[in-house]
Structures are given as structure tokens and as C-alpha cells.
JSON list of C-alpha atoms in Angstrom, two decimals:
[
{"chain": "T", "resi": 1, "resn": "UNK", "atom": "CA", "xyz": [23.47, -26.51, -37.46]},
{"chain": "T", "resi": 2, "resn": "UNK", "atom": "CA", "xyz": [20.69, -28.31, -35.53]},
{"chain": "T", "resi": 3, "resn": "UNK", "atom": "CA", "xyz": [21.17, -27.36, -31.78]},
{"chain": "T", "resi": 4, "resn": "UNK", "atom": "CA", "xyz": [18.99, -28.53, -29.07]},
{"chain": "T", "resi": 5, "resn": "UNK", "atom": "CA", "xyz": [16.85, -26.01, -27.16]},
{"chain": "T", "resi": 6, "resn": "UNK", "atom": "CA", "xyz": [18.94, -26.95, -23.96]},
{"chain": "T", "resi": 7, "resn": "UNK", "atom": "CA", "xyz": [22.35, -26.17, -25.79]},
{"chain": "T", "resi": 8, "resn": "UNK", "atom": "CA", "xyz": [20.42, -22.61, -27.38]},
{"chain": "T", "resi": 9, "resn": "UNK", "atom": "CA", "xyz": [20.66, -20.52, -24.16]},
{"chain": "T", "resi": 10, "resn": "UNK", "atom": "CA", "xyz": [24.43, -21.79, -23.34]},
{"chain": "T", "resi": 11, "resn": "UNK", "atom": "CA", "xyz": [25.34, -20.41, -27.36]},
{"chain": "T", "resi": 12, "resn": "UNK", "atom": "CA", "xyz": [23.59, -17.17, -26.80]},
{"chain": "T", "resi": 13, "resn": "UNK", "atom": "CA", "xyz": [25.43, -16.79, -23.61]},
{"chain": "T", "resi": 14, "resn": "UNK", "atom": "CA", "xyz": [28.89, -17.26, -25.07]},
{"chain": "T", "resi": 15, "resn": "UNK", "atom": "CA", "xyz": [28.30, -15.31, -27.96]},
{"chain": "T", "resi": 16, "resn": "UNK", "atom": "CA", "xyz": [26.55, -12.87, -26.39]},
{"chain": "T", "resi": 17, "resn": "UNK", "atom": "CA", "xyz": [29.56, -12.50, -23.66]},
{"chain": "T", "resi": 18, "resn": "UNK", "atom": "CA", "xyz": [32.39, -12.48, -26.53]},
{"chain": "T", "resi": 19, "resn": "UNK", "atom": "CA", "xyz": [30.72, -9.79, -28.14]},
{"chain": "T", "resi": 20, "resn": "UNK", "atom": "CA", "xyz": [30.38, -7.63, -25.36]},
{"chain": "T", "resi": 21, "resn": "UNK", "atom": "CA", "xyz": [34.46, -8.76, -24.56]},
{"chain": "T", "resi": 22, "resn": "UNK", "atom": "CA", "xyz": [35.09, -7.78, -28.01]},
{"chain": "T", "resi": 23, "resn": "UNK", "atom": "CA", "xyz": [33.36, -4.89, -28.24]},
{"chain": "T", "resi": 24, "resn": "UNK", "atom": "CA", "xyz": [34.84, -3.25, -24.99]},
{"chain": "T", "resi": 25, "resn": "UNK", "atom": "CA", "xyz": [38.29, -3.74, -26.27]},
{"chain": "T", "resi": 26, "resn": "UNK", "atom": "CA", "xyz": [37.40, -2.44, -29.93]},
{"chain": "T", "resi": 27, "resn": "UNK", "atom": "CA", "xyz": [35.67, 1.51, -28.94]},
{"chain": "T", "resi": 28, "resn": "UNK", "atom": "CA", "xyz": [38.90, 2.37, -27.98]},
{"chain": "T", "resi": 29, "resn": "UNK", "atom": "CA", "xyz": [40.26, 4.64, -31.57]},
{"chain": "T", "resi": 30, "resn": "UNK", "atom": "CA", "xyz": [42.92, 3.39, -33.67]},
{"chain": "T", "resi": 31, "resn": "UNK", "atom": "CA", "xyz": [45.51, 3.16, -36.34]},
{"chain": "T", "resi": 32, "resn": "UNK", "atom": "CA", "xyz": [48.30, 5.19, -38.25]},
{"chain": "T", "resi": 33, "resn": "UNK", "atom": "CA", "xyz": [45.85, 7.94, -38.79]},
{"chain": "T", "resi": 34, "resn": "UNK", "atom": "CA", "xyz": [44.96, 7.62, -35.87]},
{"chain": "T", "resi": 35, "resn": "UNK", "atom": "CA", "xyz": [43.24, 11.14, -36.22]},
{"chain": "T", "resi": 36, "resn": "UNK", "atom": "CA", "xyz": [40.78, 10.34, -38.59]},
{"chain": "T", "resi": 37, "resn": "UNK", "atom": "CA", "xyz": [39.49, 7.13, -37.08]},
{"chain": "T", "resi": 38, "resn": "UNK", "atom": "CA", "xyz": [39.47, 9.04, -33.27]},
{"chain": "T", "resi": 39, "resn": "UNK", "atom": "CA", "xyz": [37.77, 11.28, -34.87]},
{"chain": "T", "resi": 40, "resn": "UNK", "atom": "CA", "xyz": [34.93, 9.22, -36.56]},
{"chain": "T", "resi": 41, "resn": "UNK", "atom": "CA", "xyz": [34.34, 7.29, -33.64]},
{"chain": "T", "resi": 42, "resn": "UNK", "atom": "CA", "xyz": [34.80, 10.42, -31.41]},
{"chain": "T", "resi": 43, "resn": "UNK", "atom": "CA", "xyz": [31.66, 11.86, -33.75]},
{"chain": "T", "resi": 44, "resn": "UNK", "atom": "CA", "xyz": [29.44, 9.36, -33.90]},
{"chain": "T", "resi": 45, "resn": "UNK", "atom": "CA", "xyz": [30.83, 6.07, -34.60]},
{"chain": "T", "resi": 46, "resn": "UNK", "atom": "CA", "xyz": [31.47, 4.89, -31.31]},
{"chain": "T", "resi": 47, "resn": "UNK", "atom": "CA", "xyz": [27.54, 5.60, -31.10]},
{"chain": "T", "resi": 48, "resn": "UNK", "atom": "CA", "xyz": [26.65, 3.27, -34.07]},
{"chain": "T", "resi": 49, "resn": "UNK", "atom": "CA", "xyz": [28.86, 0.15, -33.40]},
{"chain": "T", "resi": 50, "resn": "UNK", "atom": "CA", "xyz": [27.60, 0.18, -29.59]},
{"chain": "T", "resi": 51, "resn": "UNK", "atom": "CA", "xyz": [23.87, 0.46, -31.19]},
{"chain": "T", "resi": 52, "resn": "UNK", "atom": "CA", "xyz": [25.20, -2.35, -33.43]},
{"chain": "T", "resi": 53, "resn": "UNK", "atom": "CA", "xyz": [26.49, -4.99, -31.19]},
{"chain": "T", "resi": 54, "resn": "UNK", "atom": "CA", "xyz": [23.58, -4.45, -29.18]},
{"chain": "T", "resi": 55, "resn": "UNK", "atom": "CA", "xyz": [21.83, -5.00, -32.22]},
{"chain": "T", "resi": 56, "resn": "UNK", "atom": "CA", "xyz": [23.32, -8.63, -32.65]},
{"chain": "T", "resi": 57, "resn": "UNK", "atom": "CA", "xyz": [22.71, -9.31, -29.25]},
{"chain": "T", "resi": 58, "resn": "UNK", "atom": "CA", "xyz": [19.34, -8.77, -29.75]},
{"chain": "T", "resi": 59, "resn": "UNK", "atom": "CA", "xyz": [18.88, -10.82, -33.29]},
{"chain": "T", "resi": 60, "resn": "UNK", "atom": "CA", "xyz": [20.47, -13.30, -30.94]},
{"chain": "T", "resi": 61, "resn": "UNK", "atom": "CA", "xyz": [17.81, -12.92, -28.26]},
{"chain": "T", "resi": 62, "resn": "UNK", "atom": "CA", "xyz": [15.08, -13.50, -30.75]},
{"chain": "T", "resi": 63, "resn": "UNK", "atom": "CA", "xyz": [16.38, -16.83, -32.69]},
{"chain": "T", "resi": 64, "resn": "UNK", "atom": "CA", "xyz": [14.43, -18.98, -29.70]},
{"chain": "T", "resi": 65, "resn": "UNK", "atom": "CA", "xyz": [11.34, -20.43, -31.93]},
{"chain": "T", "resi": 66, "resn": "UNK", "atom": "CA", "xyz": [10.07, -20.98, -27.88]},
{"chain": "T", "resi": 67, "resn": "UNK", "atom": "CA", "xyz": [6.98, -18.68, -27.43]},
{"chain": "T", "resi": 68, "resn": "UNK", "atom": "CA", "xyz": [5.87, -15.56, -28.79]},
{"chain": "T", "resi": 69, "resn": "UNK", "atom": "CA", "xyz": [6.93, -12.56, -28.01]},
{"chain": "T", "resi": 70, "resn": "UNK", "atom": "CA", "xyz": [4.60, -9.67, -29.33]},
{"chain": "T", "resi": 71, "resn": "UNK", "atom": "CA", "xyz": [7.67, -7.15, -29.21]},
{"chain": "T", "resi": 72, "resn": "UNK", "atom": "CA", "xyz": [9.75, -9.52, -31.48]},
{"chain": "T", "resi": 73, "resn": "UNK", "atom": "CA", "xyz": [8.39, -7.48, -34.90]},
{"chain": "T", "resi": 74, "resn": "UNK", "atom": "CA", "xyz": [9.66, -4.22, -33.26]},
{"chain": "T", "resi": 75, "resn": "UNK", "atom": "CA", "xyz": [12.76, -4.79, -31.52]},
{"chain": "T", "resi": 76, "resn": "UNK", "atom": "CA", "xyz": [13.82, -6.24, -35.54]},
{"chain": "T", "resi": 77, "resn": "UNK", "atom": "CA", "xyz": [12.33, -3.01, -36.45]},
{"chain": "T", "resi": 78, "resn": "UNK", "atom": "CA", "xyz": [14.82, -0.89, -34.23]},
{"chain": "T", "resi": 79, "resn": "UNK", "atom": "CA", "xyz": [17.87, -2.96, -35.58]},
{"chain": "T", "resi": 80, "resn": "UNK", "atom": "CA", "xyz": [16.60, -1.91, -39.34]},
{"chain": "T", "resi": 81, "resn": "UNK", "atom": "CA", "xyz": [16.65, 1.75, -37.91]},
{"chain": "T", "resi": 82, "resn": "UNK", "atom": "CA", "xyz": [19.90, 1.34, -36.03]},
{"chain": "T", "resi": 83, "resn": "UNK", "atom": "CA", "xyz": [21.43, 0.07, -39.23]},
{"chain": "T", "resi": 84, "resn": "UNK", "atom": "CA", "xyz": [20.36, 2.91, -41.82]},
{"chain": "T", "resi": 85, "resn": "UNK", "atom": "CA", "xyz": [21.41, 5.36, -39.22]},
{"chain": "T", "resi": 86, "resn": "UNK", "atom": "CA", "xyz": [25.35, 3.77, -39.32]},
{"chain": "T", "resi": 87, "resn": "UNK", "atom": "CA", "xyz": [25.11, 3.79, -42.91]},
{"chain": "T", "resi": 88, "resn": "UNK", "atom": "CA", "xyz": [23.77, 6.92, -43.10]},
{"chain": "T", "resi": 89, "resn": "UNK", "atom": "CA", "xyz": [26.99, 8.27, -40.57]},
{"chain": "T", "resi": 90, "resn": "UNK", "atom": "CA", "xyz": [29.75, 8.16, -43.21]},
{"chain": "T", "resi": 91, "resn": "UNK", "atom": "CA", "xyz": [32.44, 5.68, -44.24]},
{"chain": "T", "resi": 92, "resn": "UNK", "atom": "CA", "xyz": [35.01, 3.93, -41.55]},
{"chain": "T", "resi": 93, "resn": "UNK", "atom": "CA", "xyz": [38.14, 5.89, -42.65]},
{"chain": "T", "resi": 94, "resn": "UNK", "atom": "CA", "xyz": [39.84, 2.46, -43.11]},
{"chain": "T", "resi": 95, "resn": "UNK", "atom": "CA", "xyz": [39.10, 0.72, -46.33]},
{"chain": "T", "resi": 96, "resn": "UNK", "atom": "CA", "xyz": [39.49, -2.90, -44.83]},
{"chain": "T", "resi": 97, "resn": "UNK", "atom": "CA", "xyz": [37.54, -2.23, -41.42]},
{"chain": "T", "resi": 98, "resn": "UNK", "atom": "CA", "xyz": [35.19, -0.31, -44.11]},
{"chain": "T", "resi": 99, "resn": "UNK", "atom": "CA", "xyz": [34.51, -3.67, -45.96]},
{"chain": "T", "resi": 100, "resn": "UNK", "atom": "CA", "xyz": [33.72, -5.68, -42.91]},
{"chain": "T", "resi": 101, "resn": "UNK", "atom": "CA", "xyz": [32.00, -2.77, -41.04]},
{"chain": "T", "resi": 102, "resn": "UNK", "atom": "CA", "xyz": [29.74, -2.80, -44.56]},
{"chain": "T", "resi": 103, "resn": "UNK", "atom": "CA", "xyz": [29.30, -6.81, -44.57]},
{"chain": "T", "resi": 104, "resn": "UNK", "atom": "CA", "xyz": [28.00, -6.60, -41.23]},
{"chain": "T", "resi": 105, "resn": "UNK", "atom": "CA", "xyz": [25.49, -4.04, -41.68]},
{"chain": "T", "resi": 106, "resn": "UNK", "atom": "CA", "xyz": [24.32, -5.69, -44.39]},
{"chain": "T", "resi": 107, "resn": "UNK", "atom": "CA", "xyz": [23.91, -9.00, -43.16]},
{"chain": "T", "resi": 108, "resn": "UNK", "atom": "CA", "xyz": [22.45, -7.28, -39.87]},
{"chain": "T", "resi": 109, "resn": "UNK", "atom": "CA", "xyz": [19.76, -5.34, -42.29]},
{"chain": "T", "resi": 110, "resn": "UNK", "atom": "CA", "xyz": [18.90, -9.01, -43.77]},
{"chain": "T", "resi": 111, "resn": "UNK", "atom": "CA", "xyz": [18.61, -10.68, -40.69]},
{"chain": "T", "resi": 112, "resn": "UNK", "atom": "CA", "xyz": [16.41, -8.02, -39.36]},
{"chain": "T", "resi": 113, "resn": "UNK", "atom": "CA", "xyz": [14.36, -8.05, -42.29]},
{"chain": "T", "resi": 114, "resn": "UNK", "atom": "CA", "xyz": [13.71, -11.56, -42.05]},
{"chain": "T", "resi": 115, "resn": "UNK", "atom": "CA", "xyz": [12.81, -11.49, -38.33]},
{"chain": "T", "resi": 116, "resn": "UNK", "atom": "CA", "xyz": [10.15, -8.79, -39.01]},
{"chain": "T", "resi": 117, "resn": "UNK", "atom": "CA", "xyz": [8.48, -10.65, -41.41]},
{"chain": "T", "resi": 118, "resn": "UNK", "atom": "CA", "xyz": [9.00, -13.80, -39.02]},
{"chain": "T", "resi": 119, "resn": "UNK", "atom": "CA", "xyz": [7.55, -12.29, -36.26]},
{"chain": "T", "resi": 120, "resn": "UNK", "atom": "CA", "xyz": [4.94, -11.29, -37.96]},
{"chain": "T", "resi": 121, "resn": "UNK", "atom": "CA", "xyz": [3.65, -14.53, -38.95]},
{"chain": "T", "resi": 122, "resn": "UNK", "atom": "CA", "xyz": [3.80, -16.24, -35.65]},
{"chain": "T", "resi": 123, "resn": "UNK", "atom": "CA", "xyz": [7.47, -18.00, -36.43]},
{"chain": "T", "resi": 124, "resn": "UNK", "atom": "CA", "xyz": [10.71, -17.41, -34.60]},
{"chain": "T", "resi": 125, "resn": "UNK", "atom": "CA", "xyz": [12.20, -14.08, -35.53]},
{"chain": "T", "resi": 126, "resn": "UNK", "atom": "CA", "xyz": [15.82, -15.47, -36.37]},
{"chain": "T", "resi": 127, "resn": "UNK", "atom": "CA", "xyz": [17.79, -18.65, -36.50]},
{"chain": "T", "resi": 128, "resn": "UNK", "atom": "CA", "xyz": [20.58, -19.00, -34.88]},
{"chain": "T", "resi": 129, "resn": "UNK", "atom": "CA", "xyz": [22.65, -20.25, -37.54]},
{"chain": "T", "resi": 130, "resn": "UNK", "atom": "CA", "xyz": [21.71, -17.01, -39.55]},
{"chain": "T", "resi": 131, "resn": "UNK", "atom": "CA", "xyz": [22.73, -14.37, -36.39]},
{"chain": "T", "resi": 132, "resn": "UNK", "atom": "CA", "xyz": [26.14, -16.21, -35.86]},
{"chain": "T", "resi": 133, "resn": "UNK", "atom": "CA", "xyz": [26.93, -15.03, -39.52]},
{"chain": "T", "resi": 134, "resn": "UNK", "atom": "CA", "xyz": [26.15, -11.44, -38.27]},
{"chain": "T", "resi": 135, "resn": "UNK", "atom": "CA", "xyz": [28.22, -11.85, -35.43]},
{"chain": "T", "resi": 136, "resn": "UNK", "atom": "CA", "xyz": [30.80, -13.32, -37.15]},
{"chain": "T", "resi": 137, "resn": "UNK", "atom": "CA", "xyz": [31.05, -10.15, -39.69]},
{"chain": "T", "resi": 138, "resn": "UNK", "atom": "CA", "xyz": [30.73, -7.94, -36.81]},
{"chain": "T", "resi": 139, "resn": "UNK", "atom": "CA", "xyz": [33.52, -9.91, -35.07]},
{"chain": "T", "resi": 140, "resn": "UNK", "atom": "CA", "xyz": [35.43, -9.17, -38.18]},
{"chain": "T", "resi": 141, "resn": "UNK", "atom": "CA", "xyz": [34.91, -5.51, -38.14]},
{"chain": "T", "resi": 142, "resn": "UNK", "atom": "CA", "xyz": [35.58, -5.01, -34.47]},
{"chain": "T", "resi": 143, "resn": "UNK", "atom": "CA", "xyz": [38.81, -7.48, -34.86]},
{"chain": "T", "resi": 144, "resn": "UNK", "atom": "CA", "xyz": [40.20, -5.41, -37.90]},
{"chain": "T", "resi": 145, "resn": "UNK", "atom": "CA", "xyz": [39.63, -2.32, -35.29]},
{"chain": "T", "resi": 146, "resn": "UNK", "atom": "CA", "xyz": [41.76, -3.43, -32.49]},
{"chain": "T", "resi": 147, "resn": "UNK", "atom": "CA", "xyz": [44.40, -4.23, -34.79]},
{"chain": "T", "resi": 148, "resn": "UNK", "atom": "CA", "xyz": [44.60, -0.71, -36.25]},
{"chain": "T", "resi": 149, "resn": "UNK", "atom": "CA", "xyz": [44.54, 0.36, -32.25]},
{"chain": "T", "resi": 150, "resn": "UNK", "atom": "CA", "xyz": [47.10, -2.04, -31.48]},
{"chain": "T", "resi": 151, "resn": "UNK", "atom": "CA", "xyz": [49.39, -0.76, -34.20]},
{"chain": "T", "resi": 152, "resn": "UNK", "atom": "CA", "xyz": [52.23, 1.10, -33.10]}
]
């Protein structure tokens, strides 16, 4: 996907707005055991998918190969932190939102990995192409949420 620099900041803003759209619909808790999943967000995972979609906001913020930003190595840096600290939280108490919540991490971690070393040799810290795959996962995850919410 070769997109022109004009059509870059229109992208980021859609994607950037439906995540936010999503995401606001998704932190509310969910599904038959409804207990368990209240309870994990309710503990800490609320904490971690917030961190997380701001996370793929900010991959998305650093695709522009336009300038240099000097903070571009660290903000990829926080994302790698934000990402062992949701793994580190525990298990979505769903085994399908589980997967996807898993996909998405990992995809995150190796689009943040990439940017660092990007960054640090003078080159855009993510493409485009490469954060819409993390959104989409993330999309997945947050989509598979709000269906266990919406369950009666």
C-alpha cells in the first residue's frame, strides 16, 4: 500500500478516531461470566488495553518517514514496556478475546521493535501498512469484547 504523504494524515485520522470509537464502547465488562471478565478489567485490564490503544495510536503517529523526531526511539520504547506489562497482567478470561488480545500484543511488540531500531538509524519509525495490521488485531480483540458485553 503506497499512499501519498497528503492521503497519510487523513488515514491516521480515521484510524486513529475508530480506535478511540472502538475502544470507548469496548472498556465497558462483558460476557456470560460476566464476573470474571468485570473483574479482570476491574483489576487491571481496563488499565492495559487503554495503555494499548494508545499504544497503536502512537505506532500510528510515528509511520510519517517526514522529519525526525528525536523522541521517536523512546515513545517505541514505552509501547515495548506497555506491552510486557499486559502480558505480564494475566490471561483475558475468554479464550477467543485471549487469542486476539495475544495477536495484538504481539504484533504491537514487533512493530515497536522495529520502530526502535528505525528510529535509531535516522528512518521512519513505522510504516503504515505494518501499524494497520496492529490495529486491525487490536480491532479484533476489542470487537470480540463488545460482543461478550453485548451478550445477553
Amino acid at each position: 500500500m503506497n499512499l501519498s504523504v497528503s492521503a497519510r494524515p487523513v488515514v491516521r485520522g480515521v484510524l486513529v478516531s475508530a480506535g478511540a470509537a472502538l475502544l470507548l464502547t469496548t472498556l465497558a465488562s462483558c460476557s456470560d461470566d460476566e464476573e470474571t471478565l468485570e473483574s479482570w478489567s476491574e483489576k487491571g485490564g481496563q488499565k492495559h488495553m487503554t495503555a494499548i490503544a494508545k499504544d497503536v495510536t502512537t505506532l500510528i503517529q510515528v509511520s510519517d518517514p517526514i522529519g525526525s523526531d528525536s523522541t521517536v526511539a523512546s515513545q517505541c520504547s514505552q509501547v515495548l514496556d506497555d506491552v510486557k506489562a499486559a502480558r505480564a497482567y494475566g490471561a483475558v478470561p475468554d479464550d477467543i478475546a485471549q487469542t486476539r488480545w495475544k495477536e495484538a500484543l504481539d504484533r504491537l511488540d514487533t512493530a515497536a521493535s522495529r520502530c526502535v531500531r528505525n528510529a535509531k538509524s535516522g528512518k521512519a519509525g513505522t510504516s503504515l501498512t505494518e501499524v494497520m495490521d496492529v490495529q486491525s488485531s487490536f480491532h479484533g480483540f476489542a470487537q470480540r469484547i463488545e460482543n461478550l458485553r453485548s451478550k445477553p
